[in-house]
mmCIF file with all atom_site columns, C-alpha atoms in Angstrom:
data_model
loop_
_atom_site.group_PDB
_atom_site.id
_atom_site.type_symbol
_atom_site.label_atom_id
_atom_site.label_alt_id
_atom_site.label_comp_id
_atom_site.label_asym_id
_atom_site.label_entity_id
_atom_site.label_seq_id
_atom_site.pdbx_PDB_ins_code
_atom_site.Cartn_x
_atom_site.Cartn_y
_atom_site.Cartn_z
_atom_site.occupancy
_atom_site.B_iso_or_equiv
_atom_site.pdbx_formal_charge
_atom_site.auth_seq_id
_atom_site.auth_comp_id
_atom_site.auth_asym_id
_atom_site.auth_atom_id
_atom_site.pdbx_PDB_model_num
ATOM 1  C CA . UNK A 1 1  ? 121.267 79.253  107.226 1.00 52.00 ? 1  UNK A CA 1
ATOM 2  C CA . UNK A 1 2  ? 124.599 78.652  105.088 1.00 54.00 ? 2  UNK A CA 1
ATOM 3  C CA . UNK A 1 3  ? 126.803 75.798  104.532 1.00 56.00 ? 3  UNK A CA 1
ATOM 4  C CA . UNK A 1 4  ? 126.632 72.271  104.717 1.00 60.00 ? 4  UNK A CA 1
ATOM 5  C CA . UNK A 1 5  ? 127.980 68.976  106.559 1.00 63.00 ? 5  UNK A CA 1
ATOM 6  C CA . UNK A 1 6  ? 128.296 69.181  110.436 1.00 77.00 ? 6  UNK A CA 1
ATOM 7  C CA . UNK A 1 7  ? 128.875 73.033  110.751 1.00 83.00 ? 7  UNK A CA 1
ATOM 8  C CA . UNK A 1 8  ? 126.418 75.850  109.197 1.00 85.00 ? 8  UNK A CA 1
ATOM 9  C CA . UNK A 1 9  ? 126.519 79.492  109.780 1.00 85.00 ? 9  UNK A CA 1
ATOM 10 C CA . UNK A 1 10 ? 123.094 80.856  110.828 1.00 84.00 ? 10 UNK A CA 1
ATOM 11 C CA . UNK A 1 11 ? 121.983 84.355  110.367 1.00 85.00 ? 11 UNK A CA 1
ATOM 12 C CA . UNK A 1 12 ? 120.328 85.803  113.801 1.00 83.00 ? 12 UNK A CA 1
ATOM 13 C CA . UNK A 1 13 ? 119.912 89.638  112.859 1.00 85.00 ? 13 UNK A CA 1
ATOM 14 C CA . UNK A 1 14 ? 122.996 91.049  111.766 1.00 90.00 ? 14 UNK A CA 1
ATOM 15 C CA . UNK A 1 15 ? 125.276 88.659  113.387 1.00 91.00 ? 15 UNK A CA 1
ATOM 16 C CA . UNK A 1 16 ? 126.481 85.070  111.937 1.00 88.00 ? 16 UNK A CA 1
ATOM 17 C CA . UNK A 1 17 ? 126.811 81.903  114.579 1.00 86.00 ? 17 UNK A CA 1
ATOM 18 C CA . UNK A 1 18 ? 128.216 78.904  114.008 1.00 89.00 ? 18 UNK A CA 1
ATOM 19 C CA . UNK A 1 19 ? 126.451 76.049  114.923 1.00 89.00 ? 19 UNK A CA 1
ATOM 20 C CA . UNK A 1 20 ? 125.610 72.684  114.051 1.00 88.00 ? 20 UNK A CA 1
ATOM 21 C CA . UNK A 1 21 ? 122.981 71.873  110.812 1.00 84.00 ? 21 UNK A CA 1
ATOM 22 C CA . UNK A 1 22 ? 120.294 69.729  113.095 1.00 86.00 ? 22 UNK A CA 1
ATOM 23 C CA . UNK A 1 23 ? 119.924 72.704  115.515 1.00 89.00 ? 23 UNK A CA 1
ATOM 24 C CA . UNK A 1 24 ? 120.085 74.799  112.579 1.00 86.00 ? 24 UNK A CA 1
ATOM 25 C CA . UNK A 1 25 ? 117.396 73.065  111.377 1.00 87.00 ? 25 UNK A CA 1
ATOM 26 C CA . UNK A 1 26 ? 115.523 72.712  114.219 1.00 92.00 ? 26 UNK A CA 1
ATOM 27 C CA . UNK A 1 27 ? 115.416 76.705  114.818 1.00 90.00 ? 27 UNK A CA 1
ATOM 28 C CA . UNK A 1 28 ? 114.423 77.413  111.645 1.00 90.00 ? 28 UNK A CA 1
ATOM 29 C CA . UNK A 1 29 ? 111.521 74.643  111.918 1.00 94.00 ? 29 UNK A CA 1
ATOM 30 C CA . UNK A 1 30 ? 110.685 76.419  115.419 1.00 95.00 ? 30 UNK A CA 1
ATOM 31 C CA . UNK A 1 31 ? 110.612 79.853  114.127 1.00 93.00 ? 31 UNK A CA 1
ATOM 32 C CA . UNK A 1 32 ? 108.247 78.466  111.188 1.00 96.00 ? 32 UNK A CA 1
ATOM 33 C CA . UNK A 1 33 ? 105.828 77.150  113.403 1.00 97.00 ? 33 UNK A CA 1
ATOM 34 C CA . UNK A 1 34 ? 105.236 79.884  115.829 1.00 97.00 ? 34 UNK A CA 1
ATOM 35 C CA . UNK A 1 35 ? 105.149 82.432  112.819 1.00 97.00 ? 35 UNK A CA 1
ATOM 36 C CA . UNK A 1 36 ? 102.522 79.694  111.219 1.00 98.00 ? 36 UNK A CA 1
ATOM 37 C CA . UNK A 1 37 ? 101.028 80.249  114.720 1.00 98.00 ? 37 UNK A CA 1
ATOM 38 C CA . UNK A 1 38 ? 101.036 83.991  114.475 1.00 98.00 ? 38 UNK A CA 1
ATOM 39 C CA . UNK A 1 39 ? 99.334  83.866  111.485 1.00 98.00 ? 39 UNK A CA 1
ATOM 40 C CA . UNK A 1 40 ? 96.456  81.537  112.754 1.00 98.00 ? 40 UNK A CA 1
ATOM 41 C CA . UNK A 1 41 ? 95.771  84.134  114.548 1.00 98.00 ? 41 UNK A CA 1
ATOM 42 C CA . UNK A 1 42 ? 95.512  86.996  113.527 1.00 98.00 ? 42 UNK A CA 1
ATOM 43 C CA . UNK A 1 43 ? 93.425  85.362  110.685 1.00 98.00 ? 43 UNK A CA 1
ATOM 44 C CA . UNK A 1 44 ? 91.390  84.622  112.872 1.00 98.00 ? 44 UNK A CA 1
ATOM 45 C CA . UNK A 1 45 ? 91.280  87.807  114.438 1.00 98.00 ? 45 UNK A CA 1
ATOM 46 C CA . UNK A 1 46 ? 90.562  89.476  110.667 1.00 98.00 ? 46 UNK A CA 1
ATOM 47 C CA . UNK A 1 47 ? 87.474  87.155  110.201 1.00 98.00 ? 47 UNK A CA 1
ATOM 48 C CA . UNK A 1 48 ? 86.261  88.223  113.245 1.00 98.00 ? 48 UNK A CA 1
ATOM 49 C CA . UNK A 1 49 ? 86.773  91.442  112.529 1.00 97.00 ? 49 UNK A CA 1
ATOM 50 C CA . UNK A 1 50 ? 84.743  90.814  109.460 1.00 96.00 ? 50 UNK A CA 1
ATOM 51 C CA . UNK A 1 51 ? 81.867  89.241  110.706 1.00 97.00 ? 51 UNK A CA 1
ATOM 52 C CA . UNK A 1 52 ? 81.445  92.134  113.247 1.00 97.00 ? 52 UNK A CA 1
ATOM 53 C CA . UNK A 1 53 ? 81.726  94.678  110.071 1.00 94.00 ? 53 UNK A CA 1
ATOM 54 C CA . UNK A 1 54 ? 78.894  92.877  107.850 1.00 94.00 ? 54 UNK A CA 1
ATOM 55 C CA . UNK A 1 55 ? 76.525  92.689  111.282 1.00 95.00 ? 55 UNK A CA 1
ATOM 56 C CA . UNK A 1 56 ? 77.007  96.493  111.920 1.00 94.00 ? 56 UNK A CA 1
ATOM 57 C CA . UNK A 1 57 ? 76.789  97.340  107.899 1.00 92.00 ? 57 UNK A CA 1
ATOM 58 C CA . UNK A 1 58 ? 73.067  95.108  108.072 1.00 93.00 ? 58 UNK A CA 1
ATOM 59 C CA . UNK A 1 59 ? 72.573  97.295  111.615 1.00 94.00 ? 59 UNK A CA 1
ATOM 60 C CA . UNK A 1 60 ? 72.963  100.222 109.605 1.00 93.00 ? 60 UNK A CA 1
ATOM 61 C CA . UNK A 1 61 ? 71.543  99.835  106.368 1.00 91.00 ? 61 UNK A CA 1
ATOM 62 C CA . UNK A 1 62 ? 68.349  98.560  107.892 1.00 93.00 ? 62 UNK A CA 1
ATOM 63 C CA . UNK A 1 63 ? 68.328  102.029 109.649 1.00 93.00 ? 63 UNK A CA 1
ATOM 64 C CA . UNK A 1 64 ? 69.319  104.319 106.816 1.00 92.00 ? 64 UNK A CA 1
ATOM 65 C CA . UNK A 1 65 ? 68.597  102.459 103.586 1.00 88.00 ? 65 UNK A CA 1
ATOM 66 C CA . UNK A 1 66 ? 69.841  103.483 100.537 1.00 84.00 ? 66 UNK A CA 1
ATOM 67 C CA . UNK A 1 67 ? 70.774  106.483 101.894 1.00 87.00 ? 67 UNK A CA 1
ATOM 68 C CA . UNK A 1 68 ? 74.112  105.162 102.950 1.00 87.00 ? 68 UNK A CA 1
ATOM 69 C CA . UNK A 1 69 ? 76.903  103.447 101.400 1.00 85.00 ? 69 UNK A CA 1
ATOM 70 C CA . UNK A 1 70 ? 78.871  101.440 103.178 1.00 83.00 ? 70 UNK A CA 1
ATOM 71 C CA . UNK A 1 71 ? 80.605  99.270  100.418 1.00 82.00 ? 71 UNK A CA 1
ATOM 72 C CA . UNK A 1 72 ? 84.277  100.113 99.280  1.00 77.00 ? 72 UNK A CA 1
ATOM 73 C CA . UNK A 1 73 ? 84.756  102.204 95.937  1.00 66.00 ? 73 UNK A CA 1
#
């Protein structure tokens, strides 16, 4: 978003549109939140994903031992 006062230009890929600064602002605040919403997710998604890793590491390692190593160098 550039410019100020009643008229802003606002940067949608490679094109600029003219349009006024609250709806400006209010698509920028939109596109915030649902990437804020995105990455809720997939956070969530990633500690999953984590929990499920140390559960089949235990799974493991109480079936080989020390034998295995599991842990990142």
């Amino acid at each position: 978003m550039m410019g100020s006062g009643d008229k802003v230009l606002l940067n949608l890929g490679n094109a600029f549109f003219e349009i006024e600064e609250e709806e400006a602002t209010e698509l920028c605040e939109e596109e915030v939140s649902a990437l804020q919403e995105k990455m809720d997710k997939l956070n969530e998604e990633q500690e999953d994903i984590l929990e499920q890793q140390k559960e089949l590491k235990a799974i493991l390692y109480a079936r080989f031992g020390k034998s295995i190593n599991l842990e990142e160098k």
